[in-house]
Amino acid sequence: MAIEKQPSCEDDNEPELLPVEIALERIAAQIAPLTAADGEQVPLRESLGRVVAQPIRSPINVPAYTNSAMDGYAINSLDIPASGEVSLTVVGTAWAGRPLESGLARGEAARIMTGGMMPEGSDTVAIQEHVEPVFSGDTIISVRIDASTQSGRNVRQAGEDIKTGDVIVESGELISPAHVGLIASLGIDKVDVFRKLKVAFFSTGDELRALETYAGKTLDHGEIFDSNRHTLFAMLHRLDVELIDLGVVPDTADDTRRALMEAAAVADVIISSGGVSAGQADFVSKTLAEIGEVTFWKLAMRPGRPLACGRIGAAHFFGLPGNPVAVMVTFYEFVQPAIKRMMGCNVTEPQRFTVSSAVKIRKVPGRIEYQRGILERENGQLVVRTTGKQGAGRLTSMCLANCLIVLPVECDGIAPGDPVEVQPFHALM
Ligand code: AMP
Ligand code: MG
């Protein structure tokens, strides 16, 4: 009698597989971002990587005063001759940081340096290359300008970049080094940001041995070092969240329940890895059903078919697959955007672009595939190739890669030269 085969992750076309876009929509619908009440004020430098909770308005004009964009001579445009040349008396110098307080009368000019404040009575800078100074000894006593001098040129007007009261950073923006500089340029040294999210995470699996106890030791047959918890730590660290490491949890209902309850009491988000594949789903799902609302999804993606998602108390729960590469791919595709949304961050679509594949890539229709790719320049063109074998346990493939090659559900393979979509790591990690 033939064996009656059950659906498995070997199948490419399982009818009940959930498309990735639907999973993303369902997760987004569950997420409640932090509110303004979750704000705190931090010193400017500590705001790097945090999310702005209140729009930042400029208390000043930028530039704060009208100044010269070039080294030259500040003049009154009414003194520019209609034809020929005129000679203007040089009455002093306006340095950057040392204005010429006396101002100009008609027929006068002042030497001015880039950034120097425009003296009262001037509105134009004639650049030094376009004028002819007249010396008395070492001193420039006058300057000759001609009719080609353009009225109003080479002057930066007060407030032309930013006006007092303008919003310069919207709430929901993640503070970057450029923001830090911009905020400093306005004389602001404190920023209202959302509080840090608290994220608890643990690994599940009887085979796992924690580095905390076993680093450098020889393991028994069937045991492996727990790596997922360290990968999760590293990925979460980049998001600047508060981390609660709950260690390795054995594959029992009691231990799982205890870990989840402990996590739910303190965390906004709980992330586990392992124990959500068909083999163990029953006991995990039973435990989860007792203490929260969690659904198990079989996703139409590779790697990372199983994913659990829902709530335990007030905390959001993500049960990631156990395979190390699947942990990373599901984290970046599902968990990271959800955490960013919760952090109050304006989340945009993942940055992807199309390049040509330098190699043939095998793929059958039915699931979206995230292959590890190396994006490089070849004869002036950006091309991508895979890192080689794509097993979900091979973390080396993630280390070699600098992007994911995203092959859509319906794709049935790629020939050399075909366009493919890539998601670069630099925008992700
Ligand atoms: P599971 O989803 O629990 O069946 O795990 C799938 C595969 O991932 C198995 O080969 C596990 O041994 C491996 N795995 C699960 N958790 C971890 C972990 N924390 N570190 C390294 N490998 C893991
Ligand atoms: Mg397991």
Short mmCIF file of N, CA and C in Angstrom, two decimals, residues 273-412:
data_model
loop_
_atom_site.label_atom_id
_atom_site.label_comp_id
_atom_site.label_asym_id
_atom_site.label_seq_id
_atom_site.Cartn_x
_atom_site.Cartn_y
_atom_site.Cartn_z
N SER A 273 12.86 31.21 19.37
CA SER A 273 13.23 30.51 18.15
C SER A 273 13.13 29.02 18.40
N GLY A 274 12.73 28.31 17.35
CA GLY A 274 12.60 26.85 17.43
C GLY A 274 11.25 26.43 17.98
N GLY A 275 10.95 25.15 17.79
CA GLY A 275 9.75 24.58 18.39
C GLY A 275 8.44 24.97 17.75
N VAL A 276 8.47 25.60 16.58
CA VAL A 276 7.19 25.93 15.93
C VAL A 276 6.95 25.09 14.67
N SER A 277 7.86 24.15 14.38
CA SER A 277 7.63 23.30 13.21
C SER A 277 6.61 22.23 13.58
N ALA A 278 6.11 21.55 12.56
CA ALA A 278 5.00 20.62 12.74
C ALA A 278 5.27 19.63 13.88
N GLY A 279 6.52 19.18 14.02
CA GLY A 279 6.86 18.17 15.02
C GLY A 279 6.46 18.56 16.42
N GLN A 280 6.74 19.83 16.79
CA GLN A 280 6.49 20.22 18.17
C GLN A 280 5.31 21.17 18.32
N ALA A 281 4.71 21.54 17.19
CA ALA A 281 3.72 22.61 17.23
C ALA A 281 2.60 22.30 18.21
N ASP A 282 2.29 21.05 18.35
CA ASP A 282 1.15 20.71 19.20
C ASP A 282 1.33 21.13 20.63
N PHE A 283 2.47 20.74 21.20
CA PHE A 283 2.64 21.08 22.61
C PHE A 283 2.85 22.59 22.80
N VAL A 284 3.58 23.21 21.86
CA VAL A 284 3.78 24.65 21.98
C VAL A 284 2.46 25.38 21.79
N SER A 285 1.69 24.94 20.79
CA SER A 285 0.45 25.66 20.52
C SER A 285 -0.53 25.49 21.68
N LYS A 286 -0.51 24.33 22.31
CA LYS A 286 -1.40 24.12 23.46
C LYS A 286 -1.02 25.07 24.59
N THR A 287 0.26 25.15 24.85
CA THR A 287 0.76 26.05 25.91
C THR A 287 0.36 27.49 25.60
N LEU A 288 0.59 27.86 24.34
CA LEU A 288 0.31 29.24 23.95
C LEU A 288 -1.18 29.54 24.01
N ALA A 289 -2.00 28.57 23.65
CA ALA A 289 -3.45 28.78 23.66
C ALA A 289 -3.95 29.01 25.10
N GLU A 290 -3.27 28.38 26.07
CA GLU A 290 -3.68 28.55 27.48
C GLU A 290 -3.42 29.97 27.97
N ILE A 291 -2.31 30.56 27.53
CA ILE A 291 -1.92 31.83 28.15
C ILE A 291 -2.01 33.03 27.21
N GLY A 292 -2.36 32.82 25.95
CA GLY A 292 -2.43 33.97 25.04
C GLY A 292 -3.22 33.65 23.79
N GLU A 293 -3.17 34.56 22.85
CA GLU A 293 -3.82 34.33 21.55
C GLU A 293 -2.72 34.30 20.50
N VAL A 294 -2.41 33.11 20.06
CA VAL A 294 -1.31 32.96 19.12
C VAL A 294 -1.74 32.06 17.96
N THR A 295 -1.43 32.51 16.74
CA THR A 295 -1.73 31.66 15.58
C THR A 295 -0.43 31.14 14.98
N PHE A 296 -0.50 29.94 14.46
CA PHE A 296 0.65 29.36 13.77
C PHE A 296 0.42 29.49 12.29
N TRP A 297 1.40 30.00 11.61
CA TRP A 297 1.29 30.15 10.16
C TRP A 297 2.30 29.26 9.47
N LYS A 298 1.83 28.69 8.38
CA LYS A 298 2.79 28.06 7.46
C LYS A 298 2.92 29.04 6.31
N LEU A 299 4.06 29.66 6.21
CA LEU A 299 4.22 30.74 5.24
C LEU A 299 4.71 30.22 3.90
N ALA A 300 4.25 30.89 2.84
CA ALA A 300 4.71 30.54 1.50
C ALA A 300 6.05 31.21 1.25
N MET A 301 7.05 30.83 2.07
CA MET A 301 8.38 31.42 1.89
C MET A 301 9.45 30.39 2.21
N ARG A 302 10.62 30.63 1.72
CA ARG A 302 11.76 29.77 1.99
C ARG A 302 13.00 30.67 2.08
N PRO A 303 13.81 30.59 3.13
CA PRO A 303 13.58 29.75 4.31
C PRO A 303 12.55 30.40 5.24
N GLY A 304 12.10 29.59 6.21
CA GLY A 304 11.24 30.18 7.24
C GLY A 304 9.78 29.86 7.08
N ARG A 305 9.45 28.63 6.84
CA ARG A 305 8.05 28.29 6.62
C ARG A 305 7.20 28.48 7.87
N PRO A 306 7.61 27.92 9.05
CA PRO A 306 6.70 28.08 10.20
C PRO A 306 6.96 29.39 10.94
N LEU A 307 5.89 30.02 11.38
CA LEU A 307 6.01 31.25 12.17
C LEU A 307 4.79 31.31 13.09
N ALA A 308 5.01 31.65 14.35
CA ALA A 308 3.88 31.82 15.27
C ALA A 308 3.80 33.30 15.59
N CYS A 309 2.58 33.79 15.76
CA CYS A 309 2.41 35.21 15.91
C CYS A 309 1.17 35.49 16.75
N GLY A 310 1.25 36.45 17.65
CA GLY A 310 0.06 36.78 18.44
C GLY A 310 0.42 37.57 19.68
N ARG A 311 -0.43 37.41 20.71
CA ARG A 311 -0.22 38.19 21.94
C ARG A 311 -0.23 37.28 23.14
N ILE A 312 0.58 37.63 24.12
CA ILE A 312 0.53 36.99 25.43
C ILE A 312 0.43 38.14 26.42
N GLY A 313 -0.75 38.26 27.06
CA GLY A 313 -1.00 39.45 27.88
C GLY A 313 -0.91 40.67 26.98
N ALA A 314 -0.15 41.68 27.44
CA ALA A 314 -0.02 42.90 26.63
C ALA A 314 1.12 42.79 25.63
N ALA A 315 1.88 41.70 25.68
CA ALA A 315 3.09 41.60 24.84
C ALA A 315 2.79 40.94 23.50
N HIS A 316 3.50 41.40 22.47
CA HIS A 316 3.43 40.76 21.15
C HIS A 316 4.39 39.58 21.14
N PHE A 317 3.93 38.50 20.57
CA PHE A 317 4.78 37.31 20.53
C PHE A 317 5.11 36.92 19.10
N PHE A 318 6.39 36.63 18.84
CA PHE A 318 6.82 36.07 17.56
C PHE A 318 7.57 34.77 17.84
N GLY A 319 7.04 33.67 17.36
CA GLY A 319 7.73 32.38 17.48
C GLY A 319 8.41 32.09 16.14
N LEU A 320 9.73 32.31 16.10
CA LEU A 320 10.46 32.13 14.84
C LEU A 320 10.86 30.67 14.67
N PRO A 321 11.15 30.27 13.43
CA PRO A 321 11.62 28.91 13.21
C PRO A 321 12.97 28.69 13.90
N GLY A 322 13.43 27.44 13.95
CA GLY A 322 14.69 27.14 14.64
C GLY A 322 15.92 27.27 13.77
N ASN A 323 15.75 27.07 12.46
CA ASN A 323 16.91 27.11 11.59
C ASN A 323 17.56 28.49 11.60
N PRO A 324 18.88 28.53 11.81
CA PRO A 324 19.56 29.82 12.00
C PRO A 324 19.35 30.83 10.88
N VAL A 325 19.34 30.41 9.62
CA VAL A 325 19.13 31.39 8.55
C VAL A 325 17.67 31.84 8.53
N ALA A 326 16.77 30.89 8.79
CA ALA A 326 15.34 31.22 8.83
C ALA A 326 15.06 32.24 9.93
N VAL A 327 15.79 32.13 11.04
CA VAL A 327 15.64 33.11 12.13
C VAL A 327 15.95 34.50 11.61
N MET A 328 17.06 34.62 10.89
CA MET A 328 17.46 35.94 10.41
C MET A 328 16.49 36.48 9.37
N VAL A 329 16.10 35.63 8.42
CA VAL A 329 15.23 36.10 7.34
C VAL A 329 13.85 36.48 7.90
N THR A 330 13.28 35.64 8.77
CA THR A 330 11.96 35.99 9.32
C THR A 330 12.06 37.21 10.24
N PHE A 331 13.18 37.35 10.95
CA PHE A 331 13.35 38.53 11.79
C PHE A 331 13.32 39.79 10.92
N TYR A 332 14.15 39.80 9.87
CA TYR A 332 14.24 41.02 9.06
C TYR A 332 12.95 41.30 8.29
N GLU A 333 12.27 40.24 7.85
CA GLU A 333 11.06 40.48 7.05
C GLU A 333 9.84 40.82 7.91
N PHE A 334 9.72 40.19 9.08
CA PHE A 334 8.49 40.36 9.87
C PHE A 334 8.70 41.11 11.18
N VAL A 335 9.72 40.69 11.94
CA VAL A 335 9.84 41.21 13.30
C VAL A 335 10.40 42.63 13.30
N GLN A 336 11.45 42.86 12.51
CA GLN A 336 12.06 44.20 12.52
C GLN A 336 11.09 45.30 12.13
N PRO A 337 10.33 45.13 11.01
CA PRO A 337 9.35 46.20 10.70
C PRO A 337 8.31 46.36 11.80
N ALA A 338 7.90 45.25 12.43
CA ALA A 338 6.88 45.34 13.50
C ALA A 338 7.45 46.08 14.69
N ILE A 339 8.69 45.77 15.07
CA ILE A 339 9.31 46.46 16.21
C ILE A 339 9.48 47.94 15.90
N LYS A 340 9.91 48.24 14.68
CA LYS A 340 10.08 49.66 14.32
C LYS A 340 8.76 50.39 14.41
N ARG A 341 7.69 49.74 13.92
CA ARG A 341 6.37 50.38 13.99
C ARG A 341 5.99 50.62 15.44
N MET A 342 6.24 49.61 16.30
CA MET A 342 5.92 49.76 17.73
C MET A 342 6.75 50.87 18.37
N MET A 343 8.01 51.01 17.93
CA MET A 343 8.90 52.06 18.46
C MET A 343 8.42 53.45 18.11
N GLY A 344 7.38 53.53 17.26
CA GLY A 344 6.87 54.83 16.85
C GLY A 344 7.48 55.31 15.54
N CYS A 345 8.27 54.45 14.91
CA CYS A 345 9.02 54.83 13.71
C CYS A 345 8.12 54.77 12.47
N ASN A 346 8.28 55.76 11.58
CA ASN A 346 7.58 55.69 10.30
C ASN A 346 8.24 54.60 9.47
N VAL A 347 7.55 53.49 9.27
CA VAL A 347 8.16 52.36 8.58
C VAL A 347 7.88 52.46 7.09
N THR A 348 8.94 52.32 6.31
CA THR A 348 8.78 52.36 4.86
C THR A 348 8.97 50.94 4.31
N GLU A 349 8.57 50.74 3.09
CA GLU A 349 8.78 49.46 2.40
C GLU A 349 10.26 49.09 2.44
N PRO A 350 10.58 47.80 2.48
CA PRO A 350 12.00 47.44 2.43
C PRO A 350 12.64 47.96 1.14
N GLN A 351 13.89 48.42 1.26
CA GLN A 351 14.59 48.95 0.08
C GLN A 351 15.03 47.80 -0.82
N ARG A 352 14.44 47.73 -1.98
CA ARG A 352 14.83 46.69 -2.94
C ARG A 352 15.07 47.33 -4.28
N PHE A 353 15.96 46.77 -5.06
CA PHE A 353 16.11 47.23 -6.42
C PHE A 353 16.47 46.07 -7.33
N THR A 354 16.37 46.34 -8.62
CA THR A 354 16.54 45.27 -9.60
C THR A 354 17.93 45.33 -10.20
N VAL A 355 18.61 44.18 -10.23
CA VAL A 355 19.90 44.09 -10.91
C VAL A 355 19.88 42.82 -11.76
N SER A 356 20.93 42.63 -12.53
CA SER A 356 20.89 41.42 -13.34
C SER A 356 21.67 40.31 -12.64
N SER A 357 21.16 39.10 -12.76
CA SER A 357 21.78 37.96 -12.12
C SER A 357 22.95 37.49 -12.98
N ALA A 358 24.10 37.30 -12.34
CA ALA A 358 25.27 36.83 -13.09
C ALA A 358 25.23 35.31 -13.25
N VAL A 359 24.30 34.68 -12.56
CA VAL A 359 24.29 33.21 -12.55
C VAL A 359 22.87 32.67 -12.76
N LYS A 360 22.85 31.39 -13.04
CA LYS A 360 21.57 30.67 -13.12
C LYS A 360 21.14 30.37 -11.68
N ILE A 361 19.85 30.57 -11.37
CA ILE A 361 19.36 30.26 -10.02
C ILE A 361 18.19 29.30 -10.14
N ARG A 362 18.27 28.17 -9.45
CA ARG A 362 17.16 27.20 -9.48
C ARG A 362 16.05 27.65 -8.54
N LYS A 363 14.82 27.48 -9.01
CA LYS A 363 13.68 27.87 -8.16
C LYS A 363 12.44 27.27 -8.78
N VAL A 364 11.53 26.73 -7.96
CA VAL A 364 10.25 26.26 -8.48
C VAL A 364 9.16 27.17 -7.94
N PRO A 365 8.07 27.36 -8.70
CA PRO A 365 7.00 28.26 -8.23
C PRO A 365 6.35 27.73 -6.96
N GLY A 366 5.69 28.59 -6.21
CA GLY A 366 4.93 28.16 -5.03
C GLY A 366 5.25 28.95 -3.78
N ARG A 367 6.52 29.36 -3.64
CA ARG A 367 6.89 30.12 -2.43
C ARG A 367 7.87 31.22 -2.80
N ILE A 368 7.80 32.30 -2.04
CA ILE A 368 8.80 33.36 -2.23
C ILE A 368 10.10 32.85 -1.62
N GLU A 369 11.20 33.08 -2.31
CA GLU A 369 12.50 32.64 -1.78
C GLU A 369 13.40 33.82 -1.52
N TYR A 370 14.08 33.75 -0.37
CA TYR A 370 15.06 34.77 0.00
C TYR A 370 16.42 34.09 -0.05
N GLN A 371 17.08 34.19 -1.21
CA GLN A 371 18.38 33.55 -1.33
C GLN A 371 19.46 34.55 -0.93
N ARG A 372 20.54 34.02 -0.39
CA ARG A 372 21.64 34.89 0.03
C ARG A 372 22.47 35.23 -1.18
N GLY A 373 22.71 36.53 -1.38
CA GLY A 373 23.38 36.97 -2.60
C GLY A 373 24.59 37.86 -2.34
N ILE A 374 25.44 37.91 -3.33
CA ILE A 374 26.59 38.83 -3.29
C ILE A 374 26.44 39.79 -4.46
N LEU A 375 26.28 41.05 -4.08
CA LEU A 375 26.07 42.11 -5.05
C LEU A 375 27.42 42.73 -5.32
N GLU A 376 27.82 42.80 -6.59
CA GLU A 376 29.12 43.41 -6.88
C GLU A 376 29.10 44.05 -8.26
N ARG A 377 30.12 44.85 -8.51
CA ARG A 377 30.22 45.56 -9.77
C ARG A 377 31.07 44.72 -10.73
N GLU A 378 30.54 44.52 -11.92
CA GLU A 378 31.27 43.75 -12.92
C GLU A 378 31.18 44.52 -14.22
N ASN A 379 32.33 44.92 -14.78
CA ASN A 379 32.35 45.76 -15.99
C ASN A 379 31.44 46.97 -15.85
N GLY A 380 31.50 47.59 -14.67
CA GLY A 380 30.73 48.81 -14.45
C GLY A 380 29.26 48.60 -14.14
N GLN A 381 28.81 47.33 -14.16
CA GLN A 381 27.39 47.02 -13.94
C GLN A 381 27.23 46.31 -12.60
N LEU A 382 26.14 46.64 -11.83
CA LEU A 382 25.87 45.90 -10.61
C LEU A 382 25.25 44.57 -10.99
N VAL A 383 25.82 43.48 -10.52
CA VAL A 383 25.23 42.16 -10.76
C VAL A 383 25.20 41.41 -9.43
N VAL A 384 24.41 40.36 -9.38
CA VAL A 384 24.32 39.57 -8.15
C VAL A 384 24.53 38.10 -8.49
N ARG A 385 25.17 37.38 -7.56
CA ARG A 385 25.25 35.93 -7.66
C ARG A 385 24.91 35.36 -6.29
N THR A 386 24.51 34.11 -6.25
CA THR A 386 24.17 33.51 -4.95
C THR A 386 25.46 33.13 -4.24
N THR A 387 25.32 32.89 -2.91
CA THR A 387 26.51 32.54 -2.13
C THR A 387 26.83 31.05 -2.26
N GLY A 388 26.05 30.33 -3.05
CA GLY A 388 26.26 28.88 -3.16
C GLY A 388 25.11 28.16 -2.48
N LYS A 389 25.41 27.03 -1.85
CA LYS A 389 24.35 26.22 -1.22
C LYS A 389 23.52 27.06 -0.26
N GLN A 390 22.20 26.87 -0.33
CA GLN A 390 21.29 27.76 0.38
C GLN A 390 20.59 27.10 1.58
N GLY A 391 21.18 26.08 2.16
CA GLY A 391 20.53 25.41 3.30
C GLY A 391 20.20 26.38 4.43
N ALA A 392 19.04 26.14 5.07
CA ALA A 392 18.56 27.08 6.09
C ALA A 392 19.39 27.03 7.36
N GLY A 393 20.29 26.06 7.46
CA GLY A 393 21.14 25.98 8.64
C GLY A 393 22.49 26.63 8.44
N ARG A 394 22.78 27.06 7.21
CA ARG A 394 24.13 27.56 6.90
C ARG A 394 24.26 29.04 7.18
N LEU A 395 24.69 29.38 8.38
CA LEU A 395 24.87 30.80 8.70
C LEU A 395 26.02 31.40 7.90
N THR A 396 26.96 30.54 7.44
CA THR A 396 28.06 31.06 6.63
C THR A 396 27.51 31.77 5.39
N SER A 397 26.36 31.31 4.88
CA SER A 397 25.80 31.95 3.69
C SER A 397 25.39 33.40 4.00
N MET A 398 24.92 33.63 5.23
CA MET A 398 24.54 34.99 5.62
C MET A 398 25.79 35.86 5.79
N CYS A 399 26.88 35.25 6.26
CA CYS A 399 28.11 36.03 6.47
C CYS A 399 28.74 36.41 5.13
N LEU A 400 28.68 35.51 4.15
CA LEU A 400 29.25 35.79 2.83
C LEU A 400 28.41 36.82 2.08
N ALA A 401 27.11 36.81 2.35
CA ALA A 401 26.18 37.60 1.55
C ALA A 401 26.24 39.07 1.92
N ASN A 402 25.86 39.94 0.97
CA ASN A 402 25.63 41.35 1.30
C ASN A 402 24.22 41.77 0.91
N CYS A 403 23.41 40.78 0.48
CA CYS A 403 22.02 41.09 0.14
C CYS A 403 21.19 39.81 0.13
N LEU A 404 19.87 40.00 0.15
CA LEU A 404 18.98 38.88 -0.13
C LEU A 404 18.53 39.02 -1.58
N ILE A 405 18.47 37.91 -2.29
CA ILE A 405 17.87 37.91 -3.62
C ILE A 405 16.43 37.45 -3.40
N VAL A 406 15.47 38.32 -3.73
CA VAL A 406 14.07 38.00 -3.43
C VAL A 406 13.40 37.49 -4.70
N LEU A 407 13.11 36.20 -4.72
CA LEU A 407 12.49 35.59 -5.90
C LEU A 407 11.01 35.38 -5.62
N PRO A 408 10.13 36.03 -6.41
CA PRO A 408 8.70 35.98 -6.10
C PRO A 408 8.11 34.58 -6.23
N VAL A 409 6.93 34.41 -5.63
CA VAL A 409 6.24 33.11 -5.57
C VAL A 409 6.23 32.42 -6.93
N GLU A 410 5.84 33.16 -7.98
CA GLU A 410 5.60 32.52 -9.27
C GLU A 410 6.88 32.26 -10.06
N CYS A 411 8.02 32.80 -9.60
CA CYS A 411 9.28 32.63 -10.35
C CYS A 411 9.63 31.16 -10.49
N ASP A 412 10.03 30.77 -11.70
CA ASP A 412 10.37 29.35 -11.91
C ASP A 412 11.83 29.20 -12.34
#
